[in-house]
Tab-separated table of C-alpha atoms and ligand atoms in Angstrom:
chain	number	residue	atom	x	y	z
A	1	MET	CA	83.297	60.912	87.011
A	2	GLU	CA	86.089	58.412	86.233
A	3	LEU	CA	86.098	57.210	82.623
A	4	VAL	CA	86.202	53.437	82.191
A	5	MET	CA	87.076	51.999	78.785
A	6	LYS	CA	85.756	48.485	78.065
A	7	LYS	CA	87.783	45.963	76.076
A	8	ASP	CA	87.719	42.182	75.606
A	9	ILE	CA	91.457	41.786	76.189
A	10	VAL	CA	94.113	44.199	77.471
A	11	VAL	CA	97.691	43.192	76.642
A	12	ILE	CA	100.430	44.877	78.654
A	13	GLY	CA	103.544	45.284	76.505
A	14	ALA	CA	103.789	45.560	72.707
A	15	GLY	CA	107.098	43.687	72.476
A	16	PRO	CA	107.431	40.670	70.173
A	17	ALA	CA	105.202	38.465	72.376
A	18	GLY	CA	102.393	40.999	72.920
A	19	LEU	CA	102.297	41.981	69.237
A	20	SER	CA	102.298	38.331	68.129
A	21	PHE	CA	99.393	37.572	70.442
A	22	ALA	CA	97.357	40.440	69.004
A	23	ASN	CA	98.197	39.275	65.469
A	24	SER	CA	97.096	35.728	66.292
A	25	LEU	CA	93.675	37.130	67.234
A	26	ALA	CA	93.328	39.166	64.026
A	27	ASN	CA	89.810	39.473	62.630
A	28	THR	CA	88.209	37.499	65.442
A	29	GLY	CA	85.954	40.378	66.399
A	30	LEU	CA	87.614	40.441	69.820
A	31	ASN	CA	88.356	43.965	70.921
A	32	ILE	CA	92.043	44.041	71.898
A	33	LEU	CA	94.048	46.878	73.414
A	34	LEU	CA	97.848	46.756	73.613
A	35	VAL	CA	99.363	49.134	76.164
A	36	GLU	CA	103.015	50.033	75.600
A	37	SER	CA	105.273	52.426	77.512
A	38	GLN	CA	107.464	53.119	74.457
A	39	SER	CA	106.540	55.672	71.789
A	40	LYS	CA	104.753	54.925	68.513
A	41	ASP	CA	107.971	55.780	66.624
A	42	ALA	CA	109.944	53.271	68.688
A	43	LEU	CA	107.429	50.570	67.713
A	44	SER	CA	107.011	51.433	64.036
A	45	ASP	CA	110.735	51.870	63.426
A	46	PRO	CA	112.461	49.958	66.238
A	47	ALA	CA	116.068	50.783	67.038
A	48	ILE	CA	118.734	48.148	66.419
A	49	ASP	CA	119.386	46.336	69.719
A	50	GLY	CA	122.124	43.987	68.519
A	51	ARG	CA	120.047	40.827	68.995
A	52	ASP	CA	120.058	38.533	65.987
A	53	ILE	CA	117.359	36.023	66.762
A	54	ALA	CA	117.643	32.386	65.685
A	55	LEU	CA	114.169	31.241	64.703
A	56	THR	CA	113.003	27.648	64.379
A	57	HIS	CA	110.871	26.193	61.587
A	58	SER	CA	107.937	26.107	63.939
A	59	SER	CA	108.325	29.865	64.559
A	60	GLU	CA	108.499	30.506	60.823
A	61	LYS	CA	105.190	28.631	60.450
A	62	LEU	CA	103.568	30.581	63.279
A	63	MET	CA	104.743	33.879	61.825
A	64	THR	CA	103.517	32.840	58.369
A	65	ALA	CA	100.107	31.914	59.778
A	66	MET	CA	99.779	35.362	61.354
A	67	ASP	CA	100.827	37.034	58.068
A	68	THR	CA	104.040	38.492	59.480
A	69	TRP	CA	106.798	36.311	57.963
A	70	SER	CA	106.155	37.795	54.503
A	71	ARG	CA	106.590	41.281	56.027
A	72	ILE	CA	110.243	40.516	56.759
A	73	PRO	CA	112.379	41.591	53.757
A	74	ALA	CA	113.904	38.472	52.139
A	75	ASP	CA	117.413	39.903	52.457
A	76	GLU	CA	116.944	40.196	56.234
A	77	ILE	CA	116.369	36.435	56.656
A	78	PHE	CA	119.586	34.455	56.978
A	79	PRO	CA	119.475	30.643	56.800
A	80	ILE	CA	121.435	28.459	59.235
A	81	LYS	CA	122.630	25.553	57.109
A	82	GLU	CA	124.752	23.724	59.665
A	83	ALA	CA	125.870	24.116	63.275
A	84	MET	CA	129.048	23.138	65.116
A	85	VAL	CA	129.600	22.977	68.862
A	86	VAL	CA	133.176	22.906	70.153
A	87	ASP	CA	134.517	22.713	73.684
A	88	GLY	CA	137.605	24.226	75.297
A	89	ASP	CA	140.730	24.371	73.179
A	90	SER	CA	139.879	21.198	71.255
A	91	GLU	CA	139.068	21.259	67.533
A	92	TYR	CA	136.643	18.342	68.045
A	93	ALA	CA	133.113	19.475	67.169
A	94	MET	CA	129.611	18.140	67.529
A	95	HIS	CA	128.162	18.689	64.102
A	96	PHE	CA	124.501	19.303	63.231
A	97	ASP	CA	123.675	19.106	59.555
A	98	ARG	CA	120.588	19.207	57.394
A	99	ALA	CA	120.750	15.454	56.717
A	100	ARG	CA	118.961	14.911	60.009
A	101	ILE	CA	115.902	17.004	59.237
A	102	PRO	CA	113.566	17.110	56.235
A	103	GLU	CA	113.830	20.908	55.920
A	104	GLU	CA	116.629	22.498	53.919
A	105	MET	CA	117.806	24.691	56.797
A	106	LEU	CA	118.330	24.154	60.498
A	107	GLY	CA	116.635	27.512	61.102
A	108	PHE	CA	116.862	31.218	60.328
A	109	ILE	CA	118.419	34.320	61.787
A	110	VAL	CA	116.481	37.588	61.776
A	111	SER	CA	117.335	40.735	63.749
A	112	ASN	CA	115.084	41.523	66.675
A	113	HIS	CA	114.283	45.025	65.409
A	114	VAL	CA	113.264	43.582	62.022
A	115	ILE	CA	110.960	41.043	63.715
A	116	ARG	CA	109.442	43.768	65.885
A	117	LYS	CA	108.822	45.987	62.864
A	118	ALA	CA	107.086	43.190	60.928
A	119	LEU	CA	104.910	42.331	63.926
A	120	TYR	CA	103.982	45.984	64.496
A	121	ASP	CA	103.202	46.576	60.789
A	122	LYS	CA	100.611	43.817	60.902
A	123	ALA	CA	99.155	44.607	64.346
A	124	SER	CA	98.748	48.297	63.532
A	125	SER	CA	96.736	47.404	60.412
A	126	LEU	CA	94.149	45.347	62.294
A	127	GLU	CA	90.671	46.700	62.875
A	128	ASN	CA	90.131	44.810	66.109
A	129	VAL	CA	93.468	45.878	67.642
A	130	GLU	CA	94.301	49.239	69.179
A	131	ILE	CA	97.823	50.137	70.307
A	132	LEU	CA	98.165	52.738	73.036
A	133	THR	CA	101.726	54.084	73.239
A	134	ASP	CA	103.646	56.290	75.702
A	135	VAL	CA	101.508	54.891	78.502
A	136	SER	CA	102.399	52.296	81.101
A	137	VAL	CA	100.267	50.156	83.339
A	138	THR	CA	100.451	51.213	86.966
A	139	ALA	CA	97.946	48.815	88.547
A	140	VAL	CA	96.117	45.596	87.697
A	141	LYS	CA	93.418	43.824	89.660
A	142	THR	CA	90.940	41.153	88.786
A	143	ASP	CA	87.824	39.575	90.249
A	144	GLU	CA	85.407	36.902	89.095
A	145	ALA	CA	83.603	39.266	86.752
A	146	ALA	CA	86.374	41.339	85.137
A	147	ALA	CA	89.966	42.558	85.078
A	148	GLU	CA	90.775	46.201	85.764
A	149	VAL	CA	93.902	47.970	84.541
A	150	THR	CA	94.992	51.465	85.573
A	151	LEU	CA	97.188	53.473	83.213
A	152	SER	CA	99.847	56.100	83.937
A	153	ASN	CA	97.554	58.698	82.289
A	154	GLY	CA	94.937	58.020	84.970
A	155	GLU	CA	92.567	56.092	82.704
A	156	THR	CA	90.978	52.827	83.838
A	157	LEU	CA	90.280	49.912	81.531
A	158	LYS	CA	87.942	46.972	82.108
A	159	ALA	CA	88.359	43.707	80.238
A	160	ALA	CA	87.386	40.060	80.333
A	161	LEU	CA	91.065	39.150	80.347
A	162	VAL	CA	94.396	40.854	80.931
A	163	ILE	CA	97.701	39.527	79.607
A	164	SER	CA	101.189	40.488	80.783
A	165	ALA	CA	103.784	40.543	77.996
A	166	ASP	CA	105.951	43.126	79.691
A	167	SER	CA	109.342	41.355	79.801
A	168	ARG	CA	111.038	38.883	82.118
A	169	PHE	CA	111.105	41.502	84.877
A	170	SER	CA	107.340	42.019	84.504
A	171	GLU	CA	106.085	44.545	87.028
A	172	THR	CA	102.473	43.599	86.398
A	173	ARG	CA	103.153	39.888	87.096
A	174	ARG	CA	104.457	41.032	90.472
A	175	LYS	CA	101.408	43.267	90.997
A	176	MET	CA	99.228	40.203	90.420
A	177	GLY	CA	101.125	38.443	93.215
A	178	ILE	CA	102.834	35.890	90.980
A	179	SER	CA	106.333	35.059	92.126
A	180	ALA	CA	109.147	34.001	89.792
A	181	ASP	CA	112.329	31.980	90.211
A	182	MET	CA	115.199	34.052	88.914
A	183	HIS	CA	118.681	32.800	88.241
A	184	ASP	CA	121.367	35.426	87.828
A	185	PHE	CA	124.200	33.762	85.908
A	186	GLY	CA	126.594	36.522	86.995
A	187	ARG	CA	127.565	36.794	83.354
A	188	VAL	CA	127.020	39.259	80.564
A	189	CYS	CA	126.356	38.564	76.936
A	190	ILE	CA	127.847	41.033	74.434
A	191	VAL	CA	126.280	41.057	70.974
A	192	CYS	CA	127.405	42.758	67.767
A	193	ARG	CA	128.199	42.016	64.125
A	194	VAL	CA	131.519	41.513	62.357
A	195	THR	CA	132.459	41.332	58.704
A	196	HIS	CA	135.066	38.730	57.698
A	197	GLU	CA	137.352	37.745	54.872
A	198	HIS	CA	136.087	34.192	54.191
A	199	SER	CA	132.529	32.949	53.677
A	200	ASN	CA	130.779	31.602	56.775
A	201	GLN	CA	128.971	29.084	54.491
A	202	GLY	CA	125.846	29.441	56.568
A	203	ILE	CA	127.430	27.546	59.474
A	204	ALA	CA	126.673	28.562	63.061
A	205	HIS	CA	129.402	27.978	65.656
A	206	GLU	CA	128.956	27.714	69.412
A	207	CYS	CA	132.385	27.636	71.091
A	208	PHE	CA	132.450	26.847	74.796
A	209	PHE	CA	135.946	28.031	75.634
A	210	TYR	CA	137.321	28.070	79.160
A	211	GLY	CA	136.277	31.356	80.804
A	212	GLN	CA	134.087	32.544	77.959
A	213	THR	CA	131.660	31.427	75.280
A	214	LEU	CA	131.682	32.639	71.693
A	215	ALA	CA	128.850	32.133	69.223
A	216	VAL	CA	129.353	33.066	65.576
A	217	LEU	CA	126.035	33.083	63.723
A	218	PRO	CA	125.909	33.353	59.920
A	219	LEU	CA	124.253	36.386	58.303
A	220	SER	CA	125.310	37.221	54.743
A	221	GLU	CA	128.335	35.293	53.432
A	222	ASN	CA	130.876	37.741	54.818
A	223	GLU	CA	129.070	39.004	57.888
A	224	SER	CA	128.256	37.182	61.126
A	225	SER	CA	126.563	37.932	64.389
A	226	ILE	CA	128.804	37.579	67.425
A	227	VAL	CA	127.635	36.601	70.908
A	228	ILE	CA	130.295	36.666	73.616
A	229	THR	CA	129.372	35.472	77.098
A	230	VAL	CA	131.747	36.392	79.907
A	231	SER	CA	131.866	37.372	83.580
A	232	SER	CA	130.691	40.936	84.336
A	233	ASN	CA	134.274	42.101	85.011
A	234	MET	CA	135.538	40.778	81.727
A	235	ALA	CA	132.512	42.254	79.933
A	236	ASP	CA	133.533	45.742	81.098
A	237	ARG	CA	137.020	45.133	79.725
A	238	ILE	CA	135.702	43.843	76.376
A	239	MET	CA	133.183	46.699	76.047
A	240	SER	CA	135.955	49.247	76.616
A	241	MET	CA	138.227	47.810	73.888
A	242	ASN	CA	138.440	49.991	70.804
A	243	ALA	CA	137.045	48.536	67.561
A	244	GLU	CA	140.445	47.383	66.322
A	245	THR	CA	141.414	45.608	69.565
A	246	PHE	CA	137.960	44.036	69.805
A	247	SER	CA	138.097	42.782	66.214
A	248	ARG	CA	141.505	41.192	66.775
A	249	HIS	CA	140.243	39.685	70.061
A	250	VAL	CA	137.277	37.939	68.368
A	251	GLU	CA	139.375	36.922	65.367
A	252	GLY	CA	141.940	35.356	67.721
A	253	GLN	CA	139.272	33.579	69.776
A	254	PHE	CA	137.912	32.092	66.556
A	255	ASN	CA	141.382	30.989	65.444
A	256	SER	CA	141.083	33.174	62.324
A	257	LYS	CA	138.767	30.523	60.813
A	258	LEU	CA	136.947	33.255	58.865
A	259	GLY	CA	140.103	35.252	58.160
A	260	ARG	CA	140.388	38.888	59.176
A	261	MET	CA	137.394	40.231	61.097
A	262	GLU	CA	136.176	43.820	61.519
A	263	LEU	CA	133.570	45.017	63.985
A	264	SER	CA	130.715	46.375	61.843
A	265	THR	CA	128.176	47.563	64.437
A	266	GLU	CA	127.858	48.896	67.962
A	267	ARG	CA	128.296	46.390	70.834
A	268	PHE	CA	125.314	45.765	73.140
A	269	PRO	CA	125.726	44.175	76.611
A	270	TYR	CA	122.931	42.095	78.211
A	271	PRO	CA	123.266	40.847	81.818
A	272	LEU	CA	122.041	37.240	81.890
A	273	VAL	CA	119.161	36.368	84.205
A	274	ALA	CA	116.845	33.414	83.588
A	275	VAL	CA	113.288	33.717	84.884
A	276	TRP	CA	110.559	31.115	85.455
A	277	ALA	CA	107.188	32.491	86.591
A	278	ASN	CA	105.712	30.246	89.262
A	279	LYS	CA	102.272	30.555	87.672
A	280	PHE	CA	101.416	31.355	84.061
A	281	ALA	CA	97.788	32.214	84.826
A	282	GLY	CA	95.553	33.666	87.526
A	283	GLN	CA	92.007	34.998	87.790
A	284	ARG	CA	91.231	36.585	84.373
A	285	TYR	CA	94.970	36.928	83.909
A	286	ALA	CA	97.832	35.208	82.057
A	287	VAL	CA	101.510	35.802	81.321
A	288	ILE	CA	103.114	35.149	77.917
A	289	GLY	CA	106.557	35.574	76.311
A	290	ASP	CA	109.464	36.452	78.569
A	291	ALA	CA	107.003	37.387	81.336
A	292	ALA	CA	106.306	33.624	81.591
A	293	VAL	CA	109.778	32.242	80.777
A	294	GLY	CA	112.932	34.317	80.375
A	295	MET	CA	115.603	32.114	78.821
A	296	HIS	CA	119.416	32.173	78.747
A	297	PRO	CA	120.129	32.843	75.037
A	298	VAL	CA	122.576	29.927	74.565
A	299	THR	CA	119.944	27.593	73.068
A	300	ALA	CA	118.223	30.498	71.257
A	301	HIS	CA	114.777	29.528	72.507
A	302	GLY	CA	113.489	32.745	74.146
A	303	PHE	CA	111.317	34.241	71.446
A	304	ASN	CA	110.612	30.825	69.930
A	305	LEU	CA	109.028	29.861	73.258
A	306	GLY	CA	107.320	33.252	73.471
A	307	LEU	CA	105.690	32.617	70.106
A	308	LYS	CA	104.551	29.228	71.307
A	309	SER	CA	103.042	30.674	74.492
A	310	GLN	CA	100.964	33.279	72.699
A	311	HIS	CA	99.865	30.737	70.072
A	312	THR	CA	98.673	28.238	72.692
A	313	LEU	CA	96.693	30.902	74.543
A	314	ALA	CA	95.302	32.571	71.403
A	315	ARG	CA	94.058	29.221	70.059
A	316	LEU	CA	92.141	28.480	73.270
A	317	ILE	CA	90.671	31.989	73.263
A	318	LYS	CA	89.584	31.702	69.624
A	319	ASP	CA	87.831	28.398	70.338
A	320	ALA	CA	86.061	29.838	73.384
A	321	HIS	CA	84.990	32.941	71.462
A	322	LYS	CA	83.620	30.838	68.606
A	323	ALA	CA	81.711	28.708	71.081
A	324	GLY	CA	80.348	31.838	72.755
A	325	THR	CA	81.925	30.990	76.113
A	326	ASP	CA	83.914	33.181	78.524
A	327	ILE	CA	87.407	33.979	77.112
A	328	GLY	CA	88.679	34.673	80.646
A	329	ALA	CA	87.317	31.474	82.220
A	330	SER	CA	89.644	29.904	84.734
A	331	ALA	CA	89.365	26.449	83.080
A	332	LEU	CA	90.652	27.942	79.810
A	333	LEU	CA	93.529	29.730	81.541
A	334	LYS	CA	94.450	26.572	83.430
A	335	ARG	CA	94.581	24.657	80.153
A	336	TYR	CA	96.963	27.295	78.773
A	337	GLU	CA	99.102	27.148	81.892
A	338	PHE	CA	99.311	23.351	81.827
A	339	ALA	CA	100.166	23.168	78.113
A	340	HIS	CA	102.796	25.884	78.141
A	341	ARG	CA	104.494	24.731	81.341
A	342	LYS	CA	104.726	21.245	79.822
A	343	ALA	CA	106.256	22.632	76.612
A	344	ALA	CA	108.625	25.087	78.298
A	345	LYS	CA	109.915	23.239	81.353
A	346	PRO	CA	112.227	20.733	79.608
A	347	ILE	CA	113.665	23.517	77.440
A	348	TYR	CA	114.164	25.852	80.399
A	349	LEU	CA	115.773	23.207	82.616
A	350	GLY	CA	117.792	21.726	79.744
A	351	THR	CA	119.167	25.134	78.774
A	352	ASN	CA	120.164	25.948	82.355
A	353	ALA	CA	121.849	22.536	82.671
A	354	ILE	CA	123.838	23.155	79.467
A	355	VAL	CA	124.931	26.556	80.789
A	356	LYS	CA	125.943	25.011	84.110
A	357	LEU	CA	127.985	22.247	82.508
A	358	PHE	CA	129.610	24.306	79.772
A	359	THR	CA	130.565	27.253	81.954
A	360	ASN	CA	132.142	25.170	84.699
A	361	ASP	CA	135.852	24.779	83.956
A	362	MET	CA	136.699	22.359	86.815
A	363	PRO	CA	138.628	19.256	85.572
A	364	LEU	CA	135.698	16.850	86.032
A	365	HIS	CA	133.335	19.162	84.190
A	366	ARG	CA	135.863	19.597	81.381
A	367	LEU	CA	135.862	15.817	80.958
A	368	ALA	CA	132.067	15.676	81.040
A	369	ARG	CA	131.839	18.474	78.449
A	370	LYS	CA	134.028	16.569	76.033
A	371	ALA	CA	132.156	13.316	76.713
A	372	VAL	CA	128.793	14.968	75.967
A	373	LEU	CA	129.946	16.152	72.530
A	374	ARG	CA	131.480	12.776	71.631
A	375	PHE	CA	128.435	10.893	72.910
A	376	GLY	CA	126.163	13.160	70.860
A	377	ASN	CA	128.190	12.562	67.695
A	378	ALA	CA	128.496	8.824	68.228
A	379	PHE	CA	124.781	8.167	68.773
A	380	PRO	CA	122.701	9.434	65.843
A	381	PRO	CA	119.359	8.996	67.713
A	382	VAL	CA	120.620	11.286	70.491
A	383	LYS	CA	121.746	13.848	67.951
A	384	ARG	CA	118.415	13.582	66.148
A	385	ILE	CA	116.595	14.358	69.402
A	386	ILE	CA	118.838	17.364	70.103
A	387	THR	CA	118.468	18.607	66.512
A	388	ARG	CA	114.701	18.280	66.686
A	389	GLN	CA	114.649	20.089	70.010
A	390	LEU	CA	116.812	22.945	68.740
A	391	THR	CA	115.188	23.357	65.352
A	392	GLU	CA	111.626	22.349	66.299
A	393	THR	CA	111.227	20.081	63.297
A	394	SER	CA	109.373	16.796	63.147
A	395	GLY	CA	111.966	14.839	61.155
B	401	LIG	C1	121.339	38.758	73.636
B	401	LIG	C2	120.043	38.048	73.385
B	401	LIG	C3	119.945	37.124	72.351
B	401	LIG	C4	118.750	36.460	72.115
B	401	LIG	N1	118.703	35.531	71.118
B	401	LIG	C5	117.568	34.847	70.896
B	401	LIG	C6	117.496	33.863	69.865
B	401	LIG	O1	118.463	33.623	69.147
B	401	LIG	N2	116.322	33.204	69.668
B	401	LIG	C7	115.220	33.469	70.440
B	401	LIG	O2	114.163	32.832	70.213
B	401	LIG	N3	115.248	34.392	71.424
B	401	LIG	C8	116.394	35.077	71.668
B	401	LIG	N4	116.432	36.032	72.655
B	401	LIG	C9	115.214	36.262	73.461
B	401	LIG	C10	114.247	37.272	72.851
B	401	LIG	O3	114.903	38.465	72.523
B	401	LIG	C11	113.136	37.516	73.870
B	401	LIG	O4	112.567	36.268	74.236
B	401	LIG	C12	112.008	38.404	73.335
B	401	LIG	O5	112.481	39.664	72.922
B	401	LIG	C13	110.976	38.645	74.442
B	401	LIG	O6	109.864	39.327	73.943
B	401	LIG	P1	108.714	39.832	74.940
B	401	LIG	O7	107.729	40.524	74.078
B	401	LIG	O8	108.261	38.723	75.805
B	401	LIG	O9	109.443	40.857	75.928
B	401	LIG	P2	110.207	42.239	75.625
B	401	LIG	O10	110.918	42.188	74.319
B	401	LIG	O11	111.023	42.486	76.847
B	401	LIG	O12	109.042	43.335	75.501
B	401	LIG	C14	108.318	43.782	76.607
B	401	LIG	C15	107.573	45.067	76.219
B	401	LIG	O13	106.757	45.497	77.309
B	401	LIG	C16	106.879	46.900	77.480
B	401	LIG	N5	106.544	47.200	78.898
B	401	LIG	C17	107.233	46.834	80.003
B	401	LIG	N6	106.599	47.210	81.128
B	401	LIG	C18	105.460	47.852	80.726
B	401	LIG	C19	104.385	48.462	81.424
B	401	LIG	N7	104.290	48.477	82.766
B	401	LIG	N8	103.392	49.039	80.701
B	401	LIG	C20	103.428	49.017	79.344
B	401	LIG	N9	104.428	48.432	78.627
B	401	LIG	C21	105.421	47.843	79.313
B	401	LIG	C22	108.326	47.187	77.097
B	401	LIG	O14	108.519	48.536	76.740
B	401	LIG	C23	108.518	46.227	75.915
B	401	LIG	O15	108.159	46.801	74.676
B	401	LIG	C24	117.619	36.703	72.926
B	401	LIG	C25	117.695	37.631	73.970
B	401	LIG	C26	118.909	38.304	74.203
B	401	LIG	C27	118.988	39.284	75.340
């Protein structure tokens, strides 16, 4: 006879979004199972993947509330004190400083593997959360009464609700018949770290050059995270440069502003594809994290939005559970869908518009790019809105 395991919620994917969701439902008495295709070792001691994640104040608060911020070692949290955006070969910069927000920092940078470790540490300590590793989900179906998930080990799970948190290319979202708009930017983002001679002073730089984009994000005083966005052809060329040539290339691109630079880590390439799921919820089913919205990294909103999605859904579930009502009710899931689409859409469309404008080097676009930066600087209310949007502060 086939064995059926019963759970309240099955979460597919123990990445940052899935783990956060489980942590948000800590000690609720809800029986949660996370299913992850990676091994337990890969979750408890995640490999470095080159991503240094810029986190907003709102994300810091969410991570604090789920008792995971304090699990990040203090020397792995790097404050962003100021930010500069420059365009083309001009030295003119749009400048974001702390004067515009009540907080002392614009935000923080923490490596993805460090975030994942902190989230796993907490989730694996919870009595109401079980994490099944080395197993992937091969089928999902739902009806009015329950959701059913089939695992690669042949087991079947039944739950009141199933959540996909299995990346922007979510296979289970597809299995549930939810389509997604995907935009392939035809570009690749290369991430790594460099050490440098002069202090970065906690200032983040986003340089929209012609043909490529360079972001220099402050870590410790003499180390920064580098994000280079280029066409796929150029990415191959940059990836094949030896460390010395690469270091001189980045140093030259940055006009030696931080003095001599040396590549200090491996380089990791990420092809850039933005994804917008056409529905965030279905019958006893919802998508969170990148499975709902996969962002271009230029505005650094991907995981910040992922945190928001899981928080919105977890809060509704907690309320329903307290009230003794169905945690997989369609009215609840619709409320989640409405709230998160409303929060994410402007950020998703705004980010794609920025990418479109700042990667188009035609003369008219070049003019518009310069005008946008000058307009932003000249009108403090506009800059305040952008700052608030980027840092998620209320000031
Ligand atoms: C270069 C780069 C820079 C970035 N910078 C920032 C930034 O500065 N700020 C920011 O907020 N965000 C940033 N992001 C985005 C951020 O990394 C993502 O939003 C975040 O990692 C997504 O988390 P997730 O849990 O939704 O998905 P993922 O991290 O993709 O995790 C999905 C998990 O699901 C598992 N899985 C997949 N399929 C199955 C299956 N069938 N069964 C079981 N398990 C499955 C996978 O193994 C994985 O563990 C950046 C992204 C990139 C690429």
